[in-house]
CSV table of C-alpha atoms (C1' of nucleotides) in Angstrom, one decimal:
chain,number,residue,atom,x,y,z
C,12,MET,CA,-58.7,116.6,74.0
C,13,ALA,CA,-62.7,117.1,74.6
C,14,GLU,CA,-63.4,116.7,70.9
C,15,ARG,CA,-66.9,115.9,69.9
C,16,ALA,CA,-67.4,112.3,69.6
C,17,GLN,CA,-69.4,112.7,66.5
C,18,ARG,CA,-66.7,114.7,64.7
C,19,PRO,CA,-65.0,112.7,62.1
C,20,ASP,CA,-61.3,112.4,62.6
C,21,SER,CA,-60.9,114.6,59.5
C,22,LEU,CA,-58.1,114.5,57.0
C,23,ASP,CA,-60.1,114.1,53.9
C,24,ALA,CA,-56.8,112.2,52.3
C,25,GLY,CA,-54.5,114.0,49.9
C,26,SER,CA,-57.5,115.1,47.5
C,27,GLN,CA,-55.1,117.2,45.7
C,28,VAL,CA,-55.0,120.5,47.7
C,29,SER,CA,-53.2,123.4,46.0
C,30,LYS,CA,-50.0,124.9,47.4
C,31,ALA,CA,-51.9,128.2,48.1
C,32,VAL,CA,-54.3,126.5,50.4
C,33,THR,CA,-51.4,124.7,52.4
C,34,SER,CA,-49.4,127.9,53.0
C,35,ARG,CA,-52.2,129.9,54.2
C,36,LEU,CA,-52.8,126.8,56.4
C,37,SER,CA,-49.4,127.7,57.9
C,38,LEU,CA,-50.4,131.2,58.4
C,39,TYR,CA,-53.6,130.4,60.1
C,40,LEU,CA,-51.5,128.2,62.4
C,41,ARG,CA,-49.2,131.0,63.3
C,42,GLU,CA,-52.0,133.3,64.0
C,43,LEU,CA,-53.9,130.8,66.1
C,44,GLN,CA,-51.0,130.7,68.2
C,45,HIS,CA,-50.6,134.2,68.8
C,46,LEU,CA,-54.3,134.4,69.6
C,47,VAL,CA,-53.9,131.7,72.2
C,48,ARG,CA,-50.8,133.6,73.6
C,49,ASP,CA,-53.2,136.6,74.0
C,50,GLY,CA,-55.7,134.7,76.0
C,51,HIS,CA,-58.3,134.0,73.2
C,52,ASP,CA,-60.3,130.5,73.3
C,53,THR,CA,-62.3,131.0,70.2
C,54,THR,CA,-62.0,133.0,66.9
C,55,SER,CA,-64.1,133.3,63.9
C,56,SER,CA,-63.0,133.0,60.2
C,57,LYS,CA,-63.7,136.7,59.7
C,58,ARG,CA,-61.3,137.7,62.5
C,59,LEU,CA,-58.7,135.0,61.4
C,60,GLY,CA,-58.6,136.3,58.0
C,61,HIS,CA,-58.7,140.0,58.8
C,62,ALA,CA,-55.5,139.3,60.7
C,63,LEU,CA,-54.0,137.8,57.6
C,64,GLY,CA,-55.4,140.3,55.1
C,65,ILE,CA,-58.0,137.7,53.6
C,66,THR,CA,-61.6,137.1,53.5
C,67,GLY,CA,-63.5,134.9,55.9
C,68,ALA,CA,-64.8,132.8,53.1
C,69,GLN,CA,-61.3,132.1,52.1
C,70,VAL,CA,-60.5,131.1,55.7
C,71,ARG,CA,-63.6,128.4,55.6
C,72,LYS,CA,-63.0,127.1,52.3
C,73,ASP,CA,-59.4,126.6,53.1
C,74,LEU,CA,-60.2,124.6,56.2
C,75,ALA,CA,-63.3,122.8,54.4
C,76,ASN,CA,-60.7,120.8,52.4
C,77,PHE,CA,-59.7,118.9,55.5
C,78,GLY,CA,-62.9,118.4,57.5
C,79,GLN,CA,-65.2,120.5,59.5
C,80,PHE,CA,-63.8,122.2,62.3
C,81,GLY,CA,-65.8,125.1,63.2
C,82,TYR,CA,-68.9,125.6,65.4
C,83,PRO,CA,-72.0,127.5,63.8
C,84,GLY,CA,-72.7,130.7,65.8
C,85,VAL,CA,-69.3,130.2,67.9
C,86,GLY,CA,-66.4,130.1,65.4
C,87,TYR,CA,-63.5,127.8,65.9
C,88,ARG,CA,-61.9,126.8,69.3
C,89,CYS,CA,-58.4,127.9,68.9
C,90,GLN,CA,-56.4,125.0,70.8
C,91,GLU,CA,-58.7,122.6,68.8
C,92,LEU,CA,-58.0,124.1,65.4
C,93,ILE,CA,-54.2,124.3,66.2
C,94,GLY,CA,-54.2,120.7,66.6
C,95,GLN,CA,-56.2,119.7,63.8
C,96,ILE,CA,-53.9,121.9,61.5
C,97,LYS,CA,-50.7,120.7,63.0
C,98,LYS,CA,-52.2,116.9,62.2
C,99,ILE,CA,-52.6,118.1,58.6
C,100,LEU,CA,-49.4,119.5,58.2
C,101,GLY,CA,-47.7,116.7,59.8
C,102,THR,CA,-46.2,119.0,62.6
C,103,ASN,CA,-48.0,117.0,65.4
C,104,ARG,CA,-45.1,115.0,65.9
C,105,PRO,CA,-41.4,116.3,65.8
C,106,TRP,CA,-39.3,116.3,62.8
C,107,ALA,CA,-35.7,115.7,62.7
C,108,VAL,CA,-33.8,117.9,60.1
C,109,ALA,CA,-30.4,117.4,58.4
C,110,LEU,CA,-28.5,120.3,57.7
C,111,VAL,CA,-25.9,120.5,54.6
C,112,GLY,CA,-23.6,123.2,54.6
C,113,ALA,CA,-22.3,124.7,57.8
C,114,GLY,CA,-21.4,128.0,56.3
C,115,ASN,CA,-22.7,131.5,56.9
C,116,LEU,CA,-26.4,130.6,56.3
C,117,GLY,CA,-26.2,127.1,57.8
C,118,ARG,CA,-24.9,128.3,61.2
C,119,ALA,CA,-27.6,130.9,61.3
C,120,LEU,CA,-30.0,128.0,60.8
C,121,LEU,CA,-28.5,125.7,63.4
C,122,GLY,CA,-29.2,128.5,65.8
C,123,TYR,CA,-32.6,129.6,64.9
C,124,ARG,CA,-35.2,129.0,67.5
C,125,GLY,CA,-38.4,129.4,65.1
C,126,PHE,CA,-37.8,126.0,64.1
C,127,LEU,CA,-37.9,124.2,67.5
C,128,GLN,CA,-41.2,126.0,68.1
C,129,GLN,CA,-42.8,124.7,65.2
C,130,GLY,CA,-41.7,121.0,65.8
C,131,PHE,CA,-38.6,120.8,63.8
C,132,HIS,CA,-35.0,120.4,65.1
C,133,VAL,CA,-31.7,120.2,63.3
C,134,ALA,CA,-30.6,116.8,64.4
C,135,VAL,CA,-27.1,116.6,62.2
C,136,ALA,CA,-24.8,118.7,60.1
C,137,PHE,CA,-22.7,118.0,57.2
C,138,ASP,CA,-20.1,120.1,55.7
C,139,VAL,CA,-17.0,119.6,53.5
C,140,ASP,CA,-14.6,121.6,55.3
C,141,PRO,CA,-12.0,119.2,57.3
C,142,ALA,CA,-11.7,122.0,59.9
C,143,LEU,CA,-15.5,121.7,60.9
C,144,ILE,CA,-15.9,118.0,60.7
C,145,GLY,CA,-15.8,116.1,63.9
C,146,SER,CA,-16.9,119.6,65.8
C,147,THR,CA,-20.0,120.3,67.2
C,148,ILE,CA,-21.9,123.7,66.6
C,149,GLU,CA,-24.6,124.7,68.8
C,150,GLY,CA,-24.3,121.3,70.2
C,151,ILE,CA,-25.0,119.7,66.8
C,152,GLN,CA,-22.2,117.0,65.5
C,153,VAL,CA,-21.1,117.9,62.2
C,154,TYR,CA,-20.3,115.0,59.9
C,155,GLY,CA,-18.1,114.7,56.5
C,156,MET,CA,-20.2,114.3,53.3
C,157,GLY,CA,-19.2,110.8,52.8
C,158,GLU,CA,-21.0,109.7,56.2
C,159,MET,CA,-24.3,110.9,54.8
C,160,VAL,CA,-25.6,107.8,54.0
C,161,SER,CA,-24.9,106.2,57.3
C,162,VAL,CA,-25.8,109.1,59.6
C,163,ILE,CA,-29.3,109.8,57.7
C,164,ALA,CA,-30.5,106.4,58.0
C,165,GLN,CA,-29.4,105.8,61.7
C,166,HIS,CA,-31.1,108.8,62.8
C,167,GLU,CA,-34.3,108.2,60.6
C,168,ILE,CA,-33.9,111.8,58.9
C,169,LYS,CA,-36.6,112.6,56.5
C,170,LEU,CA,-36.0,116.3,55.6
C,171,ALA,CA,-32.8,118.4,54.8
C,172,ALA,CA,-31.9,121.9,54.6
C,173,LEU,CA,-29.6,122.6,51.8
C,174,ALA,CA,-27.1,125.7,52.4
C,175,VAL,CA,-24.4,125.1,50.3
C,176,PRO,CA,-22.9,127.2,47.4
C,177,ALA,CA,-25.0,127.1,44.2
C,178,GLY,CA,-22.2,125.3,42.3
C,179,SER,CA,-22.4,122.1,44.3
C,180,ALA,CA,-26.0,122.2,45.2
C,181,GLN,CA,-27.4,119.7,42.6
C,182,GLN,CA,-24.5,117.3,43.3
C,183,VAL,CA,-25.2,117.3,47.0
C,184,ALA,CA,-28.8,117.1,46.6
C,185,ASP,CA,-28.3,113.8,44.7
C,186,GLN,CA,-26.2,112.6,47.4
C,187,LEU,CA,-29.2,113.2,49.9
C,188,VAL,CA,-31.6,111.6,47.5
C,189,GLU,CA,-29.1,108.7,47.5
C,190,ALA,CA,-29.2,108.8,51.4
C,191,GLY,CA,-33.0,108.4,51.4
C,192,ILE,CA,-34.2,111.8,52.0
C,193,HIS,CA,-37.9,112.6,51.6
C,194,GLY,CA,-38.0,116.3,51.4
C,195,LEU,CA,-35.4,119.0,50.6
C,196,LEU,CA,-35.5,122.7,51.6
C,197,ASN,CA,-33.3,124.4,49.2
C,198,PHE,CA,-31.5,127.9,49.9
C,199,ALA,CA,-28.9,127.7,46.8
C,200,PRO,CA,-29.9,129.9,44.1
C,201,VAL,CA,-30.3,127.1,41.6
C,202,THR,CA,-33.5,125.0,40.3
C,203,LEU,CA,-32.8,121.5,41.3
C,204,SER,CA,-33.9,118.6,39.6
C,205,LEU,CA,-35.0,115.7,42.0
C,206,PRO,CA,-36.9,112.5,41.5
C,207,ASP,CA,-40.6,112.7,41.9
C,208,LEU,CA,-40.9,111.1,45.1
C,209,VAL,CA,-38.6,113.7,46.7
C,210,HIS,CA,-40.1,117.0,47.9
C,211,LEU,CA,-38.6,120.1,47.1
C,212,VAL,CA,-39.3,123.8,48.3
C,213,GLU,CA,-36.9,126.6,47.4
C,214,VAL,CA,-36.1,129.6,49.5
C,215,ASP,CA,-34.1,132.1,47.3
C,216,LEU,CA,-33.3,135.4,49.2
C,217,ALA,CA,-32.1,137.2,46.4
C,218,ILE,CA,-35.3,136.6,44.6
C,219,GLU,CA,-37.3,138.0,47.7
C,220,LEU,CA,-35.2,141.2,47.5
C,221,GLU,CA,-35.8,141.4,43.8
C,222,GLN,CA,-39.6,141.3,44.3
C,223,LEU,CA,-39.3,144.1,46.9
C,224,SER,CA,-37.1,146.0,44.4
C,225,PHE,CA,-39.6,145.6,41.7
C,226,ALA,CA,-42.5,146.6,44.0
C,227,VAL,CA,-40.7,149.6,45.0
C,228,VAL,CA,-39.6,150.8,41.7
C,229,ASN,CA,-43.3,150.3,40.3
C,230,GLN,CA,-44.8,152.0,43.4
C,231,HIS,CA,-47.5,149.3,43.2
C,232,GLN,CA,-50.1,149.9,45.8
C,233,LYS,CA,-50.4,147.1,48.2
C,234,ASN,CA,-54.3,146.3,47.5
F,27,MET,CA,-26.0,147.9,24.0
F,28,ALA,CA,-26.8,146.8,20.5
F,29,GLU,CA,-30.4,147.0,21.0
F,30,ARG,CA,-32.5,147.3,18.0
F,31,ALA,CA,-33.3,150.9,17.3
F,32,GLN,CA,-37.0,150.3,16.5
F,33,ARG,CA,-37.5,148.1,19.7
F,34,PRO,CA,-39.4,150.5,22.1
F,35,ASP,CA,-37.9,150.9,25.4
F,36,SER,CA,-40.6,148.5,26.9
F,37,LEU,CA,-41.6,148.6,30.4
F,38,ASP,CA,-45.4,149.2,29.7
F,39,ALA,CA,-45.8,150.7,33.1
F,40,GLY,CA,-47.2,149.2,36.1
F,41,SER,CA,-50.1,147.8,34.5
F,42,GLN,CA,-51.1,145.8,37.2
F,43,VAL,CA,-48.8,142.6,37.0
F,44,SER,CA,-49.5,139.8,39.2
F,45,LYS,CA,-47.0,138.4,41.9
F,46,ALA,CA,-46.8,134.9,40.1
F,47,VAL,CA,-45.4,136.9,36.9
F,48,THR,CA,-42.7,138.8,38.6
F,49,SER,CA,-41.3,135.9,40.9
F,50,ARG,CA,-41.1,133.9,37.7
F,51,LEU,CA,-39.4,136.8,36.1
F,52,SER,CA,-36.6,136.4,39.0
F,53,LEU,CA,-36.1,133.0,38.0
F,54,TYR,CA,-35.9,133.6,34.4
F,55,LEU,CA,-33.0,135.9,35.4
F,56,ARG,CA,-31.2,133.3,37.3
F,57,GLU,CA,-31.6,130.5,34.7
F,58,LEU,CA,-30.4,133.1,32.0
F,59,GLN,CA,-27.3,133.9,33.8
F,60,HIS,CA,-26.6,130.3,34.3
F,61,LEU,CA,-27.3,129.8,30.5
F,62,VAL,CA,-24.6,132.7,29.7
F,63,ARG,CA,-22.3,131.1,32.2
F,64,ASP,CA,-22.4,127.9,30.3
F,65,GLY,CA,-21.6,130.0,27.2
F,66,HIS,CA,-25.3,130.1,25.6
F,67,ASP,CA,-25.8,133.5,23.4
F,68,THR,CA,-29.4,132.6,22.7
F,69,THR,CA,-32.4,130.5,24.4
F,70,SER,CA,-36.1,129.8,23.6
F,71,SER,CA,-39.0,130.2,25.7
F,72,LYS,CA,-39.4,126.4,25.6
F,73,ARG,CA,-35.8,125.9,26.7
F,74,LEU,CA,-36.2,128.6,29.4
F,75,GLY,CA,-39.5,127.2,30.6
F,76,HIS,CA,-38.2,123.5,30.4
F,77,ALA,CA,-35.5,124.4,33.0
F,78,LEU,CA,-38.0,125.9,35.4
F,79,GLY,CA,-40.7,123.0,34.9
F,80,ILE,CA,-43.0,125.3,33.0
F,81,THR,CA,-44.2,125.8,29.3
F,82,GLY,CA,-42.9,127.9,27.0
F,83,ALA,CA,-46.3,129.5,26.5
F,84,GLN,CA,-46.0,130.6,30.1
F,85,VAL,CA,-42.6,132.1,29.6
F,86,ARG,CA,-43.8,134.1,26.4
F,87,LYS,CA,-46.8,135.5,28.2
F,88,ASP,CA,-45.1,136.5,31.1
F,89,LEU,CA,-42.5,138.5,29.3
F,90,ALA,CA,-45.6,140.0,27.0
F,91,ASN,CA,-46.5,141.8,30.2
F,92,PHE,CA,-43.5,144.1,29.6
F,93,GLY,CA,-42.7,144.2,26.0
F,94,GLN,CA,-41.4,142.3,23.1
F,95,PHE,CA,-38.0,140.9,23.8
F,96,GLY,CA,-38.0,138.0,21.6
F,97,TYR,CA,-36.6,137.2,17.7
F,98,PRO,CA,-39.1,134.8,15.8
F,99,GLY,CA,-37.3,132.0,14.6
F,100,VAL,CA,-34.4,132.9,16.9
F,101,GLY,CA,-35.8,133.1,20.4
F,102,TYR,CA,-34.2,135.4,22.9
F,103,ARG,CA,-30.6,136.9,23.3
F,104,CYS,CA,-29.6,135.9,26.7
F,105,GLN,CA,-27.6,139.1,27.5
F,106,GLU,CA,-30.3,141.4,26.2
F,107,LEU,CA,-32.9,139.7,28.0
F,108,ILE,CA,-31.0,139.7,31.3
F,109,GLY,CA,-30.6,143.4,30.9
F,110,GLN,CA,-34.3,143.7,30.2
F,111,ILE,CA,-35.5,141.7,33.2
F,112,LYS,CA,-33.2,143.5,35.5
F,113,LYS,CA,-34.3,146.9,34.2
F,114,ILE,CA,-38.0,145.8,35.1
F,115,LEU,CA,-37.1,144.4,38.5
F,116,GLY,CA,-35.2,147.5,39.2
F,117,THR,CA,-31.9,145.6,39.8
F,118,ASN,CA,-30.1,147.4,36.8
F,119,ARG,CA,-29.0,149.9,39.6
F,120,PRO,CA,-27.3,148.7,43.0
F,121,TRP,CA,-29.6,149.0,46.3
F,122,ALA,CA,-28.5,149.5,49.8
F,123,VAL,CA,-30.2,147.5,52.2
F,124,ALA,CA,-30.5,148.0,55.8
F,125,LEU,CA,-30.3,145.0,58.1
F,126,VAL,CA,-32.0,145.2,61.5
F,127,GLY,CA,-31.1,142.5,64.0
F,128,ALA,CA,-27.4,141.4,63.9
F,129,GLY,CA,-28.3,137.9,65.7
F,130,ASN,CA,-27.8,134.6,64.4
F,131,LEU,CA,-29.9,135.2,61.2
F,132,GLY,CA,-29.2,138.7,60.6
F,133,ARG,CA,-25.1,137.9,60.8
F,134,ALA,CA,-25.9,135.2,58.2
F,135,LEU,CA,-27.3,137.7,55.7
F,136,LEU,CA,-24.4,140.0,56.4
F,137,GLY,CA,-22.0,137.5,54.9
F,138,TYR,CA,-24.3,136.1,52.3
F,139,ARG,CA,-22.7,136.3,48.9
F,140,GLY,CA,-25.9,135.7,47.0
F,141,PHE,CA,-27.2,139.3,47.5
F,142,LEU,CA,-24.2,141.1,45.8
F,143,GLN,CA,-24.3,139.0,42.9
F,144,GLN,CA,-27.9,140.2,42.2
F,145,GLY,CA,-27.2,143.8,42.9
F,146,PHE,CA,-28.0,144.1,46.8
F,147,HIS,CA,-25.5,145.1,49.4
F,148,VAL,CA,-26.2,145.5,53.2
F,149,ALA,CA,-24.7,149.1,53.8
F,150,VAL,CA,-25.6,149.2,57.5
F,151,ALA,CA,-26.9,147.3,60.5
F,152,PHE,CA,-29.0,148.1,63.6
F,153,ASP,CA,-29.1,146.1,67.0
F,154,VAL,CA,-30.4,146.7,70.3
F,155,ASP,CA,-27.2,145.0,72.0
F,156,PRO,CA,-25.1,147.5,73.5
F,157,ALA,CA,-22.0,145.0,73.0
F,158,LEU,CA,-22.5,145.1,69.2
F,159,ILE,CA,-23.1,148.8,68.7
F,160,GLY,CA,-20.4,150.4,67.5
F,161,SER,CA,-18.7,147.3,66.3
F,162,THR,CA,-18.4,146.4,62.7
F,163,ILE,CA,-19.3,142.9,61.4
F,164,GLU,CA,-18.0,141.6,58.1
F,165,GLY,CA,-17.1,145.2,57.7
F,166,ILE,CA,-20.6,146.4,58.2
F,167,GLN,CA,-21.1,149.1,60.8
F,168,VAL,CA,-23.7,148.3,63.4
F,169,TYR,CA,-25.8,151.2,65.1
F,170,GLY,CA,-28.0,151.5,67.7
F,171,MET,CA,-32.0,151.5,67.0
F,172,GLY,CA,-32.0,155.3,67.9
F,173,GLU,CA,-29.8,156.2,65.0
F,174,MET,CA,-32.1,154.6,62.6
F,175,VAL,CA,-33.5,157.6,61.1
F,176,SER,CA,-30.7,159.9,60.6
F,177,VAL,CA,-28.3,156.8,59.2
F,178,ILE,CA,-30.9,155.6,57.0
F,179,ALA,CA,-31.8,159.3,55.5
F,180,GLN,CA,-28.0,159.6,55.3
F,181,HIS,CA,-27.1,156.6,53.4
F,182,GLU,CA,-30.7,157.1,51.4
F,183,ILE,CA,-31.6,153.6,52.1
F,184,LYS,CA,-35.0,152.3,50.7
F,185,LEU,CA,-35.0,148.5,51.7
F,186,ALA,CA,-34.4,146.8,55.0
F,187,ALA,CA,-34.2,143.3,56.1
F,188,LEU,CA,-36.0,142.6,59.2
F,189,ALA,CA,-34.3,139.6,61.3
F,190,VAL,CA,-35.5,140.5,65.1
F,191,PRO,CA,-37.4,138.3,67.3
F,192,ALA,CA,-41.1,138.0,66.6
F,193,GLY,CA,-42.2,140.2,69.9
F,194,SER,CA,-40.2,143.4,68.7
F,195,ALA,CA,-40.8,142.9,65.1
F,196,GLN,CA,-43.8,145.2,64.7
F,197,GLN,CA,-42.2,147.8,66.8
F,198,VAL,CA,-39.2,147.8,64.8
F,199,ALA,CA,-41.1,147.7,61.4
F,200,ASP,CA,-42.9,151.0,62.6
F,201,GLN,CA,-39.5,152.4,63.5
F,202,LEU,CA,-38.3,151.6,59.9
F,203,VAL,CA,-41.2,153.0,58.4
F,204,GLU,CA,-40.7,156.3,60.3
F,205,ALA,CA,-37.3,156.2,59.0
F,206,GLY,CA,-38.6,156.5,55.5
F,207,ILE,CA,-38.0,153.0,54.4
F,208,HIS,CA,-40.1,151.9,51.1
F,209,GLY,CA,-39.7,148.2,51.3
F,210,LEU,CA,-39.3,145.5,54.1
F,211,LEU,CA,-38.1,141.9,54.0
F,212,ASN,CA,-39.6,140.4,57.1
F,213,PHE,CA,-37.9,137.1,58.6
F,214,ALA,CA,-39.8,137.4,61.7
F,215,PRO,CA,-42.9,135.0,62.0
F,216,VAL,CA,-45.5,137.4,62.4
F,217,THR,CA,-47.9,139.1,59.9
F,218,LEU,CA,-46.9,142.9,60.1
F,219,SER,CA,-49.2,145.6,59.4
F,220,LEU,CA,-47.7,148.4,57.4
F,221,PRO,CA,-48.9,151.7,55.8
F,222,ASP,CA,-49.9,150.9,52.1
F,223,LEU,CA,-47.1,152.7,50.7
F,224,VAL,CA,-44.4,150.4,52.3
F,225,HIS,CA,-44.2,147.2,50.4
F,226,LEU,CA,-43.4,143.8,52.3
F,227,VAL,CA,-42.2,140.4,51.5
F,228,GLU,CA,-42.4,137.9,54.0
F,229,VAL,CA,-40.1,134.9,54.5
F,230,ASP,CA,-41.0,132.5,57.4
F,231,LEU,CA,-38.6,129.5,57.4
F,232,ALA,CA,-40.7,127.3,59.6
F,233,ILE,CA,-43.6,127.7,57.3
F,234,GLU,CA,-41.5,126.6,54.5
F,235,LEU,CA,-40.4,123.2,56.6
F,236,GLU,CA,-44.2,122.9,57.3
F,237,GLN,CA,-45.0,122.9,53.4
F,238,LEU,CA,-42.3,120.2,53.1
F,239,SER,CA,-43.5,118.1,56.1
F,240,PHE,CA,-47.1,118.3,54.5
F,241,ALA,CA,-45.7,117.2,51.3
F,242,VAL,CA,-43.9,114.2,52.6
F,243,VAL,CA,-46.9,113.2,55.2
F,244,ASN,CA,-49.3,113.2,52.3
F,245,GLN,CA,-47.1,111.7,49.8
F,246,HIS,CA,-48.2,114.2,46.9
F,247,GLN,CA,-46.7,113.6,43.4
F,248,LYS,CA,-44.8,116.5,42.3
F,249,ASN,CA,-46.6,116.9,39.4
L,5,DG,C1',-38.5,125.0,9.7
L,6,DC,C1',-38.4,127.4,13.9
L,7,DC,C1',-39.9,130.5,17.3
L,8,DT,C1',-42.4,134.5,19.3
L,9,DG,C1',-46.7,137.0,20.3
L,10,DT,C1',-51.5,136.7,21.3
L,11,DG,C1',-56.6,136.0,21.2
L,12,DA,C1',-59.6,132.1,22.5
L,13,DA,C1',-60.4,128.3,25.5
L,14,DC,C1',-59.7,126.1,29.5
L,15,DC,C1',-59.2,125.6,34.4
L,16,DA,C1',-58.0,127.2,39.1
L,17,DC,C1',-59.0,129.9,42.8
L,18,DT,C1',-61.7,133.4,45.1
L,19,DT,C1',-65.7,135.5,46.5
L,20,DC,C1',-70.8,135.6,46.9
L,21,DA,C1',-74.7,134.5,49.2
L,22,DC,C1',-77.4,131.5,51.7
L,23,DA,C1',-79.1,127.4,54.1
L,24,DG,C1',-78.8,125.3,58.5
L,25,DC,C1',-77.2,124.8,63.0
L,26,DT,C1',-76.2,126.8,67.9
E,17,DA,C1',-78.4,137.2,66.1
E,18,DG,C1',-74.0,134.9,64.9
E,19,DC,C1',-71.3,131.7,62.3
E,20,DT,C1',-70.1,127.8,59.8
E,21,DG,C1',-70.2,124.9,55.5
E,22,DT,C1',-71.0,125.0,50.7
E,23,DG,C1',-73.1,125.5,45.9
E,24,DA,C1',-73.0,129.0,42.4
E,25,DA,C1',-70.9,132.9,40.2
E,26,DG,C1',-67.2,135.6,39.2
E,27,DT,C1',-62.2,136.5,38.6
E,28,DG,C1',-57.7,135.6,37.2
E,29,DG,C1',-54.2,132.8,35.7
E,30,DT,C1',-52.5,129.1,32.4
E,31,DT,C1',-52.6,126.6,28.2
E,32,DC,C1',-53.9,126.0,23.2
E,33,DA,C1',-53.2,127.0,18.8
E,34,DC,C1',-52.2,129.5,15.1
E,35,DA,C1',-51.0,133.8,12.4
E,36,DG,C1',-46.9,136.1,11.4
E,37,DG,C1',-41.9,137.1,11.1
E,38,DC,C1',-37.0,135.3,10.6
DNA sequence: GCCTGTGAACCACTTCACAGCT
DNA sequence: AGCTGTGAAGTGGTTCACAGGC
């Protein structure tokens, strides 16, 4: 609120922004939320960048992809910029997420508060285990795989998190595509192949540890 | 075994290799392991790249950073290349990992098989909850935070996974540094500041979902 | 013929530096 | 004076294309 009237509603359409930019956008959002919690009203590109180890110019260039959010001589108003970034990322509205695989990792995701805070909530879960189907975990109903199409349609779910064993990941991913999912967060250590219209983000925890191991073995300086 | 005698032992030292290269190295490793499981003895840069959606030239350039592993006219011997990449990443020897925070996410990591498979195993866990301290979860002993220095020294642990709430992450990270940890895998949604000698990899699950949300809202083509 | 390894060309991202606004 | 927004310059990463080995 209290946005300047002459300020355009931004969002210069999807003029092909790189992945590097959007993941920094998420970092800016996180940092801005911390700043607000610490009582700051405004901040500068330099300050924001410094907290994340990047230059002020980088911050300004990134934001310039989507509009003009700053005030020369002042910086950025934290609350306003938070709102703008959320609008860009699409998290100004809540997202229902389907969790597939209620094993170890799946259950952790069900109970993870970090999602809720950023506008995501797990609405339903799916598993193959008959012992789980029909039960609720952390208040979330667990369905069998066969109910995927109807449940996802009924709840109008667009995003799914895939936490099943590597061996069945591709097959389950295909089912999810069939069920009309638009985006998939894959935790299984396999490279999935999906139709072009379905978006994919991969998280492989073993790979992250390997990156750490490499850095330690090669004693890289952090800068 | 059966490495060619005239082939140098590779590892052109840490001549400043980019992070993009090393994370693809992990992907090559994963794909090669799948190829072996499917009965392949050799593969080509083109095939390997195709499975991951990148060009053959990229694969060859990446590997060229570390030595000459291919055979003109033949390609790469899967088992041999697996061994070389593991040596580069440092996962040819097992790593003991300390888990800090035995909450939801922490417990999932304790039970996650994907780690073991790639040469990592959680050796010990730490938590603040008195109800957990002294117990074992998935066969892993849970210690109190105060025992960190001695336990980590005793087990000669170099890597830690941080799965504590955002509010205490920096403080716990400082303790881990104090305890002599070399690398930290951070799951808490905060940007940690660590001494230059300690390596850091950050995984923020909310951020990954935001990337997905952005892609879906802006209907980006995958290519 | 097939495939690697690699300089050269190309492209993308980051940093610089400054005009212009507050 | 302070800070944004942005063209220009610089840097780094990817792709091309081909010489050389199997």
